[in-house]
Structures are given as structure tokens and as C-alpha cells.
mmCIF file of C-alpha atoms in Angstrom:
data_model
loop_
_atom_site.group_PDB
_atom_site.id
_atom_site.type_symbol
_atom_site.label_atom_id
_atom_site.label_comp_id
_atom_site.label_asym_id
_atom_site.label_seq_id
_atom_site.Cartn_x
_atom_site.Cartn_y
_atom_site.Cartn_z
ATOM 1 C CA MET A 1 101.803 153.266 67.356
ATOM 2 C CA THR A 2 101.451 150.724 65.024
ATOM 3 C CA ARG A 3 104.836 149.691 63.429
ATOM 4 C CA THR A 4 105.038 149.734 59.475
ATOM 5 C CA CYS A 5 107.267 148.433 57.361
ATOM 6 C CA LEU A 6 109.111 151.282 55.277
ATOM 7 C CA LEU A 7 111.170 150.730 52.303
ATOM 8 C CA LEU A 8 114.487 152.409 53.059
ATOM 9 C CA ALA A 9 116.654 152.105 49.918
ATOM 10 C CA LEU A 10 120.100 152.966 52.142
ATOM 11 C CA LEU A 11 119.598 150.215 54.601
ATOM 12 C CA ALA A 12 118.572 147.908 52.095
ATOM 13 C CA ALA A 13 121.517 148.524 49.938
ATOM 14 C CA ALA A 14 123.431 147.762 53.057
ATOM 15 C CA GLY A 15 121.886 144.388 53.455
ATOM 16 C CA GLN A 16 119.894 145.680 56.742
ATOM 17 C CA GLY A 17 116.214 144.900 56.782
ATOM 18 C CA ARG A 18 113.180 146.961 55.886
ATOM 19 C CA CYS A 19 111.368 146.554 58.998
ATOM 20 C CA THR A 20 112.476 146.099 62.719
ATOM 21 C CA GLY A 21 113.594 142.655 63.220
ATOM 22 C CA ILE A 22 113.821 141.768 59.202
ATOM 23 C CA ALA A 23 117.026 141.701 57.308
ATOM 24 C CA VAL A 24 117.231 141.317 53.650
ATOM 25 C CA GLN A 25 119.948 140.135 51.564
ATOM 26 C CA PRO A 26 120.989 138.929 48.214
ATOM 27 C CA TYR A 27 120.938 135.184 47.967
ATOM 28 C CA GLY A 28 121.655 134.563 44.053
ATOM 29 C CA THR A 29 120.592 134.775 40.426
ATOM 30 C CA LEU A 30 118.418 132.964 38.255
ATOM 31 C CA ALA A 31 119.433 131.756 34.661
ATOM 32 C CA ASN A 32 116.913 134.367 33.248
ATOM 33 C CA GLY A 33 118.820 137.282 35.436
ATOM 34 C CA ALA A 34 116.010 137.522 38.215
ATOM 35 C CA ALA A 35 117.400 138.214 41.621
ATOM 36 C CA VAL A 36 116.440 135.996 44.365
ATOM 37 C CA GLU A 37 116.443 137.488 47.836
ATOM 38 C CA LYS A 38 117.223 136.000 51.306
ATOM 39 C CA VAL A 39 114.756 137.425 54.365
ATOM 40 C CA THR A 40 116.014 136.859 57.921
ATOM 41 C CA LEU A 41 113.610 137.314 60.618
ATOM 42 C CA THR A 42 114.433 137.791 64.345
ATOM 43 C CA ASN A 43 112.160 137.930 66.901
ATOM 44 C CA ASP A 44 112.032 139.547 70.551
ATOM 45 C CA ARG A 45 113.377 135.993 71.877
ATOM 46 C CA GLY A 46 116.078 135.463 69.705
ATOM 47 C CA MET A 47 114.765 132.920 67.446
ATOM 48 C CA GLN A 48 115.282 133.378 63.818
ATOM 49 C CA LEU A 49 113.267 132.202 60.572
ATOM 50 C CA ALA A 50 114.785 132.788 57.144
ATOM 51 C CA TYR A 51 113.341 132.101 53.701
ATOM 52 C CA ILE A 52 114.066 132.618 50.061
ATOM 53 C CA ASP A 53 112.058 134.203 47.112
ATOM 54 C CA TYR A 54 112.554 130.812 45.022
ATOM 55 C CA GLY A 55 109.662 128.558 45.919
ATOM 56 C CA ALA A 56 108.910 130.538 49.194
ATOM 57 C CA THR A 57 111.332 128.259 50.591
ATOM 58 C CA ILE A 58 112.187 128.176 54.273
ATOM 59 C CA VAL A 59 115.731 127.967 54.903
ATOM 60 C CA ALA A 60 116.157 128.096 58.466
ATOM 61 C CA ALA A 61 114.453 128.130 61.797
ATOM 62 C CA THR A 62 117.093 128.766 64.669
ATOM 63 C CA VAL A 63 115.360 127.762 67.914
ATOM 64 C CA ALA A 64 116.963 127.024 71.384
ATOM 65 C CA ASP A 65 117.383 124.035 73.335
ATOM 66 C CA ARG A 66 116.944 123.660 77.328
ATOM 67 C CA HIS A 67 120.294 125.422 77.791
ATOM 68 C CA GLY A 68 119.557 128.195 75.742
ATOM 69 C CA ARG A 69 121.563 126.981 72.468
ATOM 70 C CA ARG A 70 120.326 127.772 69.186
ATOM 71 C CA ARG A 71 120.327 125.505 66.081
ATOM 72 C CA ASN A 72 118.648 125.510 62.809
ATOM 73 C CA VAL A 73 116.168 122.874 62.892
ATOM 74 C CA ILE A 74 114.997 122.827 59.270
ATOM 75 C CA LEU A 75 117.291 120.442 56.660
ATOM 76 C CA ASP A 76 118.531 123.248 54.505
ATOM 77 C CA LEU A 77 120.718 123.163 51.393
ATOM 78 C CA PRO A 78 123.950 125.187 50.898
ATOM 79 C CA ASP A 79 123.030 127.510 48.133
ATOM 80 C CA LEU A 80 120.434 128.431 45.356
ATOM 81 C CA ALA A 81 121.843 126.203 43.001
ATOM 82 C CA ALA A 82 121.390 123.282 45.372
ATOM 83 C CA TYR A 83 117.906 124.291 46.065
ATOM 84 C CA GLN A 84 117.336 124.388 42.192
ATOM 85 C CA ARG A 85 119.336 120.982 41.185
ATOM 86 C CA SER A 86 117.200 118.944 44.511
ATOM 87 C CA THR A 87 114.164 116.984 43.861
ATOM 88 C CA ARG A 88 113.287 116.884 47.534
ATOM 89 C CA LYS A 89 111.157 120.083 47.532
ATOM 90 C CA HIS A 90 113.136 121.162 50.953
ATOM 91 C CA ALA A 91 110.849 123.583 52.934
ATOM 92 C CA ALA A 92 109.107 124.859 49.729
ATOM 93 C CA ILE A 93 105.545 125.652 49.087
ATOM 94 C CA ILE A 94 103.902 122.562 47.139
ATOM 95 C CA GLY A 95 100.890 123.203 44.777
ATOM 96 C CA ARG A 96 98.744 123.413 43.037
ATOM 97 C CA TYR A 97 97.719 119.757 44.365
ATOM 98 C CA ALA A 98 99.943 118.287 47.032
ATOM 99 C CA GLY A 99 100.207 114.802 47.294
ATOM 100 C CA ARG A 100 98.909 112.101 44.791
ATOM 101 C CA ILE A 101 96.011 112.056 42.080
ATOM 102 C CA GLY A 102 95.183 108.689 40.909
ATOM 103 C CA GLY A 103 95.285 108.137 36.960
ATOM 104 C CA ALA A 104 96.509 111.868 36.569
ATOM 105 C CA ARG A 105 92.795 113.033 36.251
ATOM 106 C CA TYR A 106 89.768 114.006 38.203
ATOM 107 C CA THR A 107 86.285 114.830 37.371
ATOM 108 C CA LEU A 108 84.512 118.112 38.626
ATOM 109 C CA ASP A 109 81.168 118.971 38.077
ATOM 110 C CA GLY A 110 80.954 116.362 35.356
ATOM 111 C CA LYS A 111 83.848 117.703 33.531
ATOM 112 C CA THR A 112 87.039 115.706 33.501
ATOM 113 C CA VAL A 113 90.357 117.183 33.682
ATOM 114 C CA ARG A 114 93.526 115.342 32.402
ATOM 115 C CA LEU A 115 96.750 116.245 34.328
ATOM 116 C CA GLN A 116 100.613 115.567 33.864
ATOM 117 C CA PRO A 117 101.137 111.823 34.670
ATOM 118 C CA ASN A 118 104.502 110.599 36.105
ATOM 119 C CA ALA A 119 106.030 107.315 34.934
ATOM 120 C CA ARG A 120 103.544 105.475 37.051
ATOM 121 C CA GLY A 121 100.718 107.170 35.605
ATOM 122 C CA ILE A 122 99.858 109.330 38.410
ATOM 123 C CA THR A 123 100.276 113.059 39.287
ATOM 124 C CA VAL A 124 102.322 114.071 42.356
ATOM 125 C CA HIS A 125 102.551 117.391 44.027
ATOM 126 C CA GLY A 126 100.792 118.921 40.939
ATOM 127 C CA GLY A 127 103.177 117.909 38.403
ATOM 128 C CA PRO A 128 105.890 119.973 36.655
ATOM 129 C CA PRO A 129 106.848 122.724 37.115
ATOM 130 C CA GLY A 130 106.207 122.706 40.678
ATOM 131 C CA TYR A 131 105.633 125.659 42.535
ATOM 132 C CA GLU A 132 108.588 125.114 44.431
ATOM 133 C CA GLN A 133 110.626 125.949 41.070
ATOM 134 C CA ARG A 134 108.698 129.407 40.799
ATOM 135 C CA LEU A 135 109.991 132.870 41.908
ATOM 136 C CA TRP A 136 107.555 134.153 43.942
ATOM 137 C CA ARG A 137 106.760 137.817 44.717
ATOM 138 C CA ARG A 138 107.228 139.049 48.058
ATOM 139 C CA ARG A 139 106.110 142.046 50.250
ATOM 140 C CA ASP A 140 107.532 142.126 54.233
ATOM 141 C CA PHE A 141 105.516 143.577 57.070
ATOM 142 C CA ALA A 142 105.808 144.219 60.647
ATOM 143 C CA ASP A 143 103.095 144.779 63.335
ATOM 144 C CA SER A 144 103.020 145.027 66.959
ATOM 145 C CA ALA A 145 102.713 141.401 67.316
ATOM 146 C CA SER A 146 104.544 139.829 64.500
ATOM 147 C CA ILE A 147 106.984 140.272 61.636
ATOM 148 C CA GLY A 148 107.261 138.507 58.239
ATOM 149 C CA SER A 149 106.394 138.315 54.535
ATOM 150 C CA VAL A 150 103.565 137.806 52.255
ATOM 151 C CA TYR A 151 104.514 135.725 48.992
ATOM 152 C CA THR A 152 102.445 135.884 46.029
ATOM 153 C CA LEU A 153 102.385 133.487 42.797
ATOM 154 C CA VAL A 154 99.797 133.717 40.054
ATOM 155 C CA SER A 155 99.371 130.103 38.474
ATOM 156 C CA PRO A 156 97.667 130.754 35.169
ATOM 157 C CA ASP A 157 94.787 128.893 33.665
ATOM 158 C CA GLY A 158 96.149 125.356 32.305
ATOM 159 C CA ASP A 159 99.133 125.559 34.244
ATOM 160 C CA GLN A 160 100.072 122.134 35.414
ATOM 161 C CA ALA A 161 96.898 121.156 33.382
ATOM 162 C CA PHE A 162 94.795 122.428 36.060
ATOM 163 C CA PRO A 163 91.990 124.916 34.978
ATOM 164 C CA GLY A 164 91.226 128.500 36.602
ATOM 165 C CA ARG A 165 93.899 131.083 37.148
ATOM 166 C CA LEU A 166 94.917 130.887 40.708
ATOM 167 C CA THR A 167 95.998 133.603 42.720
ATOM 168 C CA VAL A 168 98.197 132.364 45.969
ATOM 169 C CA ASN A 169 99.199 134.227 48.783
ATOM 170 C CA VAL A 170 101.207 132.581 51.289
ATOM 171 C CA THR A 171 102.249 134.603 54.765
ATOM 172 C CA TYR A 172 105.313 133.553 56.752
ATOM 173 C CA ARG A 173 104.815 134.999 60.143
ATOM 174 C CA LEU A 174 106.924 134.885 63.238
ATOM 175 C CA LEU A 175 105.596 136.041 66.232
ATOM 176 C CA ARG A 176 107.470 138.876 68.371
ATOM 177 C CA ALA A 177 106.853 137.425 71.849
ATOM 178 C CA ARG A 178 107.123 133.343 71.627
ATOM 179 C CA ASP A 179 108.943 131.348 69.236
ATOM 180 C CA GLU A 180 106.028 130.683 67.159
ATOM 181 C CA LEU A 181 105.704 130.491 63.137
ATOM 182 C CA ARG A 182 102.393 130.824 61.150
ATOM 183 C CA ILE A 183 102.207 129.918 57.870
ATOM 184 C CA GLU A 184 98.749 131.375 56.340
ATOM 185 C CA TYR A 185 97.443 130.312 52.830
ATOM 186 C CA GLU A 186 94.842 132.118 51.069
ATOM 187 C CA ALA A 187 93.924 131.535 47.245
ATOM 188 C CA VAL A 188 91.148 132.581 44.722
ATOM 189 C CA THR A 189 90.219 131.303 41.298
ATOM 190 C CA ASP A 190 88.337 132.272 38.257
ATOM 191 C CA ALA A 191 87.190 128.798 37.370
ATOM 192 C CA PRO A 192 86.431 125.748 39.041
ATOM 193 C CA THR A 193 89.597 123.803 40.087
ATOM 194 C CA VAL A 194 91.050 121.961 43.027
ATOM 195 C CA ILE A 195 93.799 123.070 45.124
ATOM 196 C CA ASN A 196 95.901 121.653 48.210
ATOM 197 C CA LEU A 197 98.897 123.693 49.313
ATOM 198 C CA THR A 198 101.253 122.726 52.128
ATOM 199 C CA ASN A 199 104.904 123.135 52.875
ATOM 200 C CA HIS A 200 107.360 120.377 52.344
ATOM 201 C CA ALA A 201 109.801 121.254 55.450
ATOM 202 C CA TYR A 202 112.070 118.279 56.821
ATOM 203 C CA PHE A 203 112.971 119.129 60.518
ATOM 204 C CA ASN A 204 115.157 117.589 62.833
ATOM 205 C CA LEU A 205 114.905 118.917 65.959
ATOM 206 C CA ALA A 206 118.491 117.954 67.272
ATOM 207 C CA GLY A 207 119.603 120.187 64.644
ATOM 208 C CA ALA A 208 120.037 120.084 60.884
ATOM 209 C CA GLY A 209 122.908 117.857 59.968
ATOM 210 C CA SER A 210 122.051 115.507 62.778
ATOM 211 C CA ALA A 211 121.871 111.707 62.089
ATOM 212 C CA GLY A 212 118.616 110.080 62.705
ATOM 213 C CA ILE A 213 115.690 111.009 64.789
ATOM 214 C CA ASP A 214 116.496 108.569 67.250
ATOM 215 C CA THR A 215 115.867 110.778 70.227
ATOM 216 C CA HIS A 216 112.541 112.339 68.966
ATOM 217 C CA ARG A 217 109.146 111.134 69.989
ATOM 218 C CA PHE A 218 105.930 112.057 68.301
ATOM 219 C CA GLN A 219 102.431 112.400 69.407
ATOM 220 C CA ILE A 220 100.030 112.918 67.046
ATOM 221 C CA ALA A 221 96.093 113.330 67.297
ATOM 222 C CA ALA A 222 95.051 111.116 64.196
ATOM 223 C CA ASP A 223 92.496 108.370 64.884
ATOM 224 C CA ARG A 224 92.425 107.073 61.094
ATOM 225 C CA HIS A 225 94.868 106.787 58.037
ATOM 226 C CA ALA A 226 94.238 106.608 54.099
ATOM 227 C CA VAL A 227 94.367 103.302 52.883
ATOM 228 C CA THR A 228 96.300 102.942 49.616
ATOM 229 C CA ASP A 229 97.034 100.865 46.763
ATOM 230 C CA ALA A 230 100.260 99.522 45.203
ATOM 231 C CA LYS A 231 100.938 103.183 43.828
ATOM 232 C CA ARG A 232 100.353 104.742 46.987
ATOM 233 C CA VAL A 233 97.093 106.135 45.697
ATOM 234 C CA PRO A 234 94.189 106.248 48.451
ATOM 235 C CA THR A 235 91.459 103.720 47.839
ATOM 236 C CA GLY A 236 88.835 105.533 49.680
ATOM 237 C CA GLU A 237 88.834 103.780 52.890
ATOM 238 C CA LEU A 238 89.672 105.513 56.126
ATOM 239 C CA ALA A 239 90.965 102.985 58.598
ATOM 240 C CA SER A 240 91.607 103.165 62.159
ATOM 241 C CA VAL A 241 95.162 103.535 63.463
ATOM 242 C CA ALA A 242 94.340 101.435 66.725
ATOM 243 C CA GLY A 243 96.672 98.774 67.116
ATOM 244 C CA THR A 244 99.082 99.728 64.287
ATOM 245 C CA VAL A 245 102.341 101.090 63.928
ATOM 246 C CA LEU A 246 100.627 104.486 62.604
ATOM 247 C CA ASP A 247 99.131 104.991 66.403
ATOM 248 C CA PHE A 248 100.970 108.045 67.628
ATOM 249 C CA ARG A 249 98.296 109.052 69.923
ATOM 250 C CA GLN A 250 99.969 108.215 73.106
ATOM 251 C CA GLY A 251 103.399 109.241 71.793
ATOM 252 C CA ALA A 252 105.991 107.034 70.559
ATOM 253 C CA SER A 253 109.490 106.777 68.861
ATOM 254 C CA ALA A 254 109.144 106.756 64.988
ATOM 255 C CA ALA A 255 112.561 105.457 64.865
ATOM 256 C CA ALA A 256 111.877 102.117 67.408
ATOM 257 C CA ARG A 257 109.308 101.417 64.969
ATOM 258 C CA LEU A 258 111.211 101.645 61.891
ATOM 259 C CA ARG A 259 113.749 99.490 62.879
ATOM 260 C CA ALA A 260 111.140 96.862 64.126
ATOM 261 C CA GLY A 261 109.342 96.682 60.556
ATOM 262 C CA ASP A 262 105.739 96.331 59.927
ATOM 263 C CA ALA A 263 104.094 95.390 56.672
ATOM 264 C CA LEU A 264 102.468 98.839 56.701
ATOM 265 C CA LEU A 265 105.820 100.458 56.795
ATOM 266 C CA GLY A 266 107.135 98.549 53.419
ATOM 267 C CA GLU A 267 110.354 97.472 52.600
ATOM 268 C CA PRO A 268 113.025 99.274 53.329
ATOM 269 C CA ALA A 269 110.792 100.531 56.473
ATOM 270 C CA GLY A 270 109.517 104.272 56.067
ATOM 271 C CA PHE A 271 106.850 106.520 57.097
ATOM 272 C CA ASP A 272 104.771 107.958 54.314
ATOM 273 C CA HIS A 273 101.429 108.022 55.199
ATOM 274 C CA SER A 274 98.245 110.254 55.407
ATOM 275 C CA LEU A 275 96.881 110.622 58.885
ATOM 276 C CA VAL A 276 93.349 111.879 59.523
ATOM 277 C CA PHE A 277 92.949 114.273 62.572
ATOM 278 C CA ALA A 278 90.553 113.689 64.982
ATOM 279 C CA LYS A 279 89.170 117.189 65.424
ATOM 280 C CA PRO A 280 86.463 119.127 62.793
ATOM 281 C CA VAL A 281 87.558 120.092 59.381
ATOM 282 C CA GLY A 282 88.693 123.696 59.398
ATOM 283 C CA ARG A 283 89.153 124.148 63.245
ATOM 284 C CA LEU A 284 92.420 125.626 64.221
ATOM 285 C CA ALA A 285 93.561 122.877 66.728
ATOM 286 C CA MET A 286 96.797 121.397 68.158
ATOM 287 C CA VAL A 287 97.455 118.042 66.383
ATOM 288 C CA ALA A 288 100.885 117.104 67.164
ATOM 289 C CA ALA A 289 103.815 117.456 69.528
ATOM 290 C CA VAL A 290 107.367 116.402 68.698
ATOM 291 C CA GLU A 291 110.101 116.144 71.149
ATOM 292 C CA ASP A 292 113.941 115.802 70.653
ATOM 293 C CA THR A 293 114.669 113.911 74.333
ATOM 294 C CA ALA A 294 118.391 114.996 73.979
ATOM 295 C CA SER A 295 118.193 118.550 73.299
ATOM 296 C CA GLY A 296 114.721 119.016 74.889
ATOM 297 C CA ARG A 297 113.501 121.036 71.808
ATOM 298 C CA ARG A 298 109.571 120.596 71.434
ATOM 299 C CA MET A 299 107.683 121.688 68.532
ATOM 300 C CA GLU A 300 103.888 121.816 68.859
ATOM 301 C CA ILE A 301 101.774 121.666 65.631
ATOM 302 C CA SER A 302 98.259 123.265 65.226
ATOM 303 C CA THR A 303 96.277 123.472 61.978
ATOM 304 C CA THR A 304 93.128 124.082 60.473
ATOM 305 C CA GLU A 305 93.798 121.130 57.909
ATOM 306 C CA PRO A 306 92.227 117.676 57.991
ATOM 307 C CA SER A 307 95.194 115.565 57.687
ATOM 308 C CA VAL A 308 98.888 115.288 57.450
ATOM 309 C CA GLN A 309 101.409 113.509 55.230
ATOM 310 C CA PHE A 310 103.905 112.246 57.682
ATOM 311 C CA TYR A 311 107.264 111.057 56.127
ATOM 312 C CA THR A 312 110.554 109.928 57.491
ATOM 313 C CA GLY A 313 112.760 111.104 54.869
ATOM 314 C CA ASN A 314 112.971 107.470 53.540
ATOM 315 C CA ALA A 315 114.428 108.689 50.086
ATOM 316 C CA PHE A 316 117.432 110.582 51.402
ATOM 317 C CA ASP A 317 120.160 108.643 50.075
ATOM 318 C CA GLY A 318 123.431 110.522 50.922
ATOM 319 C CA GLY A 319 123.485 112.330 47.611
ATOM 320 C CA GLU A 320 123.507 109.534 45.634
ATOM 321 C CA ARG A 321 120.452 110.802 43.672
ATOM 322 C CA GLY A 322 120.291 114.506 43.510
ATOM 323 C CA SER A 323 121.454 117.241 45.759
ATOM 324 C CA ALA A 324 120.834 116.084 49.155
ATOM 325 C CA GLU A 325 124.111 117.702 50.975
ATOM 326 C CA GLY A 326 123.156 120.123 53.834
ATOM 327 C CA SER A 327 124.769 123.589 54.654
ATOM 328 C CA MET A 328 126.500 121.762 57.525
ATOM 329 C CA GLY A 329 128.524 119.757 54.932
ATOM 330 C CA ARG A 330 126.910 116.570 55.892
ATOM 331 C CA ALA A 331 124.786 114.473 52.975
ATOM 332 C CA TYR A 332 121.405 113.464 54.546
ATOM 333 C CA GLN A 333 120.870 109.791 54.901
ATOM 334 C CA ARG A 334 117.540 108.018 55.201
ATOM 335 C CA TYR A 335 115.715 108.888 58.383
ATOM 336 C CA ASP A 336 117.780 112.268 58.901
ATOM 337 C CA GLY A 337 114.748 114.396 59.081
ATOM 338 C CA PHE A 338 110.637 114.089 59.024
ATOM 339 C CA ALA A 339 108.282 116.073 57.377
ATOM 340 C CA PHE A 340 104.608 116.948 58.626
ATOM 341 C CA GLU A 341 102.792 118.294 55.839
ATOM 342 C CA THR A 342 99.302 119.311 57.184
ATOM 343 C CA GLN A 343 97.061 119.191 54.054
ATOM 344 C CA HIS A 344 93.924 117.831 52.656
ATOM 345 C CA LEU A 345 94.119 113.780 51.680
ATOM 346 C CA PRO A 346 95.884 112.861 48.579
ATOM 347 C CA ASP A 347 93.189 111.850 45.644
ATOM 348 C CA SER A 348 90.374 113.891 47.225
ATOM 349 C CA PRO A 349 89.075 115.012 43.946
ATOM 350 C CA ASN A 350 88.594 111.384 43.144
ATOM 351 C CA GLN A 351 87.039 110.502 46.605
ATOM 352 C CA PRO A 352 83.802 111.709 47.212
ATOM 353 C CA ALA A 353 83.785 110.728 51.028
ATOM 354 C CA PHE A 354 86.918 112.760 51.705
ATOM 355 C CA PRO A 355 86.728 116.432 52.436
ATOM 356 C CA THR A 356 86.490 118.242 49.540
ATOM 357 C CA THR A 357 89.418 120.395 47.687
ATOM 358 C CA ALA A 358 87.339 121.912 45.353
ATOM 359 C CA LEU A 359 87.511 125.981 44.725
ATOM 360 C CA TYR A 360 85.066 127.943 42.926
ATOM 361 C CA PRO A 361 85.020 131.795 41.477
ATOM 362 C CA GLY A 362 83.767 133.921 44.536
ATOM 363 C CA GLU A 363 85.126 131.591 47.151
ATOM 364 C CA VAL A 364 88.335 132.138 49.205
ATOM 365 C CA PHE A 365 90.698 129.163 50.177
ATOM 366 C CA ARG A 366 92.149 129.736 53.454
ATOM 367 C CA SER A 367 94.195 127.646 55.759
ATOM 368 C CA VAL A 368 96.692 128.191 58.702
ATOM 369 C CA THR A 369 99.535 125.743 60.443
ATOM 370 C CA THR A 370 101.294 126.969 63.258
ATOM 371 C CA PHE A 371 104.613 125.583 64.613
ATOM 372 C CA ARG A 372 105.433 126.466 68.232
ATOM 373 C CA PHE A 373 108.718 125.831 69.660
ATOM 374 C CA THR A 374 109.207 125.622 73.274
ATOM 375 C CA THR A 375 111.757 123.512 75.527
ATOM 376 C CA ALA A 376 110.931 120.472 77.717
ATOM 377 C CA ARG A 377 112.734 120.141 81.123
#
């Protein structure tokens, strides 16, 4: 029989889940009095995934090492107030447009749209207020193969200066039989617009609060990267990664390359690059595998997206600027984690050679990214 999610007031009041494997509990209250809840999913293998309604933010993914010991591999913050203070967008949904848009404007169908510029005259992650600062509406579900929640956000016409009323659904789905998180995106608009959604999670497979990523090896099936200008806005050129520090096709240590330094990594050295996958746009395919050689934890990433923003936590500063202290009580330092933001390329609305990010009425934007956790022997 199909498992259904029943709203049981008694169990909810007791802090228990509405569905098998789902627990819901209060997480805090916003200044306007709105309640924020935390959902914790537990699959048949014991993996747990937790997220909160504020920003549709993932706050934990607890997975086993080669000895069966479980740790949270998402860099998290201690409470709701910390998430509200932070500018790091920890594991939240980013929109309406993840990444940079040069000149804070774009032209679509002959109409120029002027966006909100930052101090450098560009738009980053859609501009304020970001989707990570919104309270998303949630519906929990359970079926024979998975458990999870669907988050919905309505972004009105003119929100962040983008045209069109955009309705976004983001599904967090934890598979019951294996340790795999699926993030499924869907959106519709009532006017021509552009869209680029991602999740801004930082990972450390040794466990949140661990220092550095020295024991991590990265294999990324990307054969090109977006060349950028001084403001890190793409120029339109997609250059080969061959012979550069951005070539992870055979697997390598990002930490070793950071220590060695390179002109492509800037000063101080840091990965913050758009890598283009060697697969057809829209096809769900495995694009990366990351392994922590110390714990044996391995994360395999598949996506329908054409590229990734690969970032090594270069701006973490031990809490000197903004809230950066994790729930383990240790402030995050530079390179304490990495982000793997599957998405379309930055500045695509201004780069006709890039895969389009335009969305029109009557169309449905769909995207899927999966994170499968296993162990290496």
C-alpha cells in the first residue's frame, strides 16, 4: 500500500513526524512572529537529513564513514539567529539568479532589465532580499521509495527587480534504501524572465567543524571553464581546463593546488570558478565524486545542470566578518569546506553562446541534482 503523509496533531505537538521517518520540531520565530520549523528525515539505513523553513536551508546531512560512524557533513550554524546574521548563505536556496550578472542588467527579447547593483556595479545571487532570507512554505511527503518535503516560494513581479511572478517549488527527497539526497527544482512564470537556482551548501566530508579539506580528493567531469574579468564576470570565453589547476578530470587534491598557488587562483589562492561539464545540457549524469581519504566518506554528484560553481570557502575568516561559527563551536576558517553549486553559468543572460536561462509563460523550468553518499574501502 502506498505510504501517505497524514497530519496528526497529537504527534506533531509531541515533536514527532507527520510521516514515517519524518520528525518536525520548532526551530525559532522570526521578528514578524512567523514560526520556523525544522524537519529531520531518517532513512532505512540511518542517514539523517535536516532542514529548516527559513531559506529552505539544509542544516545537516549525517552520513557514515567506513567504520559506520556518522557525522554531519554540512557546514551548519548553531541557531536561527545565526542563519539570519550570516552572509554566507549556508545550504540555502539561491535565486532568482545564482551567480553574477554583469552591469546589473540584461536584455531579453529586446527589452533591457535593470537589476540591483552591488558596490562593484554587478548583481550577485539575484540581489537583496535573497531567497535565503525568505520563509518558504512547506509540504511534507512520504512514499514507498523516499521521504521529504516540497518547499514553495512565490516571487512577485518586480521582486529583486526581475520581471514576472515566479512560483518556485524545491523538493528535498531522501531515498529510503540508499544514502542519497535528491534536490528537484521546478518553476513557472507569468512573464518572460531569467532563472538560475542552486543550493549553496558547504561540505566537509570529514565532518562539519573539521579543519581544512587536505584529505579530500576531487574528480570533476568538466572540460572547460568560464574565463572572467576583474569582477569575476564571464567574458563569454569558455577555455579548456587542460594543463591548468582547474583540471580535476583525473582526480586531485584541491588543497595541494591551493598551497602551490597559481595565477588562475588569485591571491590569496582560492577556487571560485565556473566549470562546464562534458555532458549534454539537461541530461542527468554523474559529474563529480569527492572522497575524504581519512574517513572513507564519498559523495557522488549527478545533475541535469550544465555547470558548477566550485568554491573552497575562501571568504571564511574565523568569524571576523559576520557569523561564521558552526554548531560544533568552532569558527570556520578559510578552506574549511567546499561548495559545489550546480547551476547554469553566471551572466548567461548577457552571453548568447551560453546555455539559455530564459523562462517564458507556459514553460516549466525543471532541474535535478543528486548527492549520493557511500564509503571507499
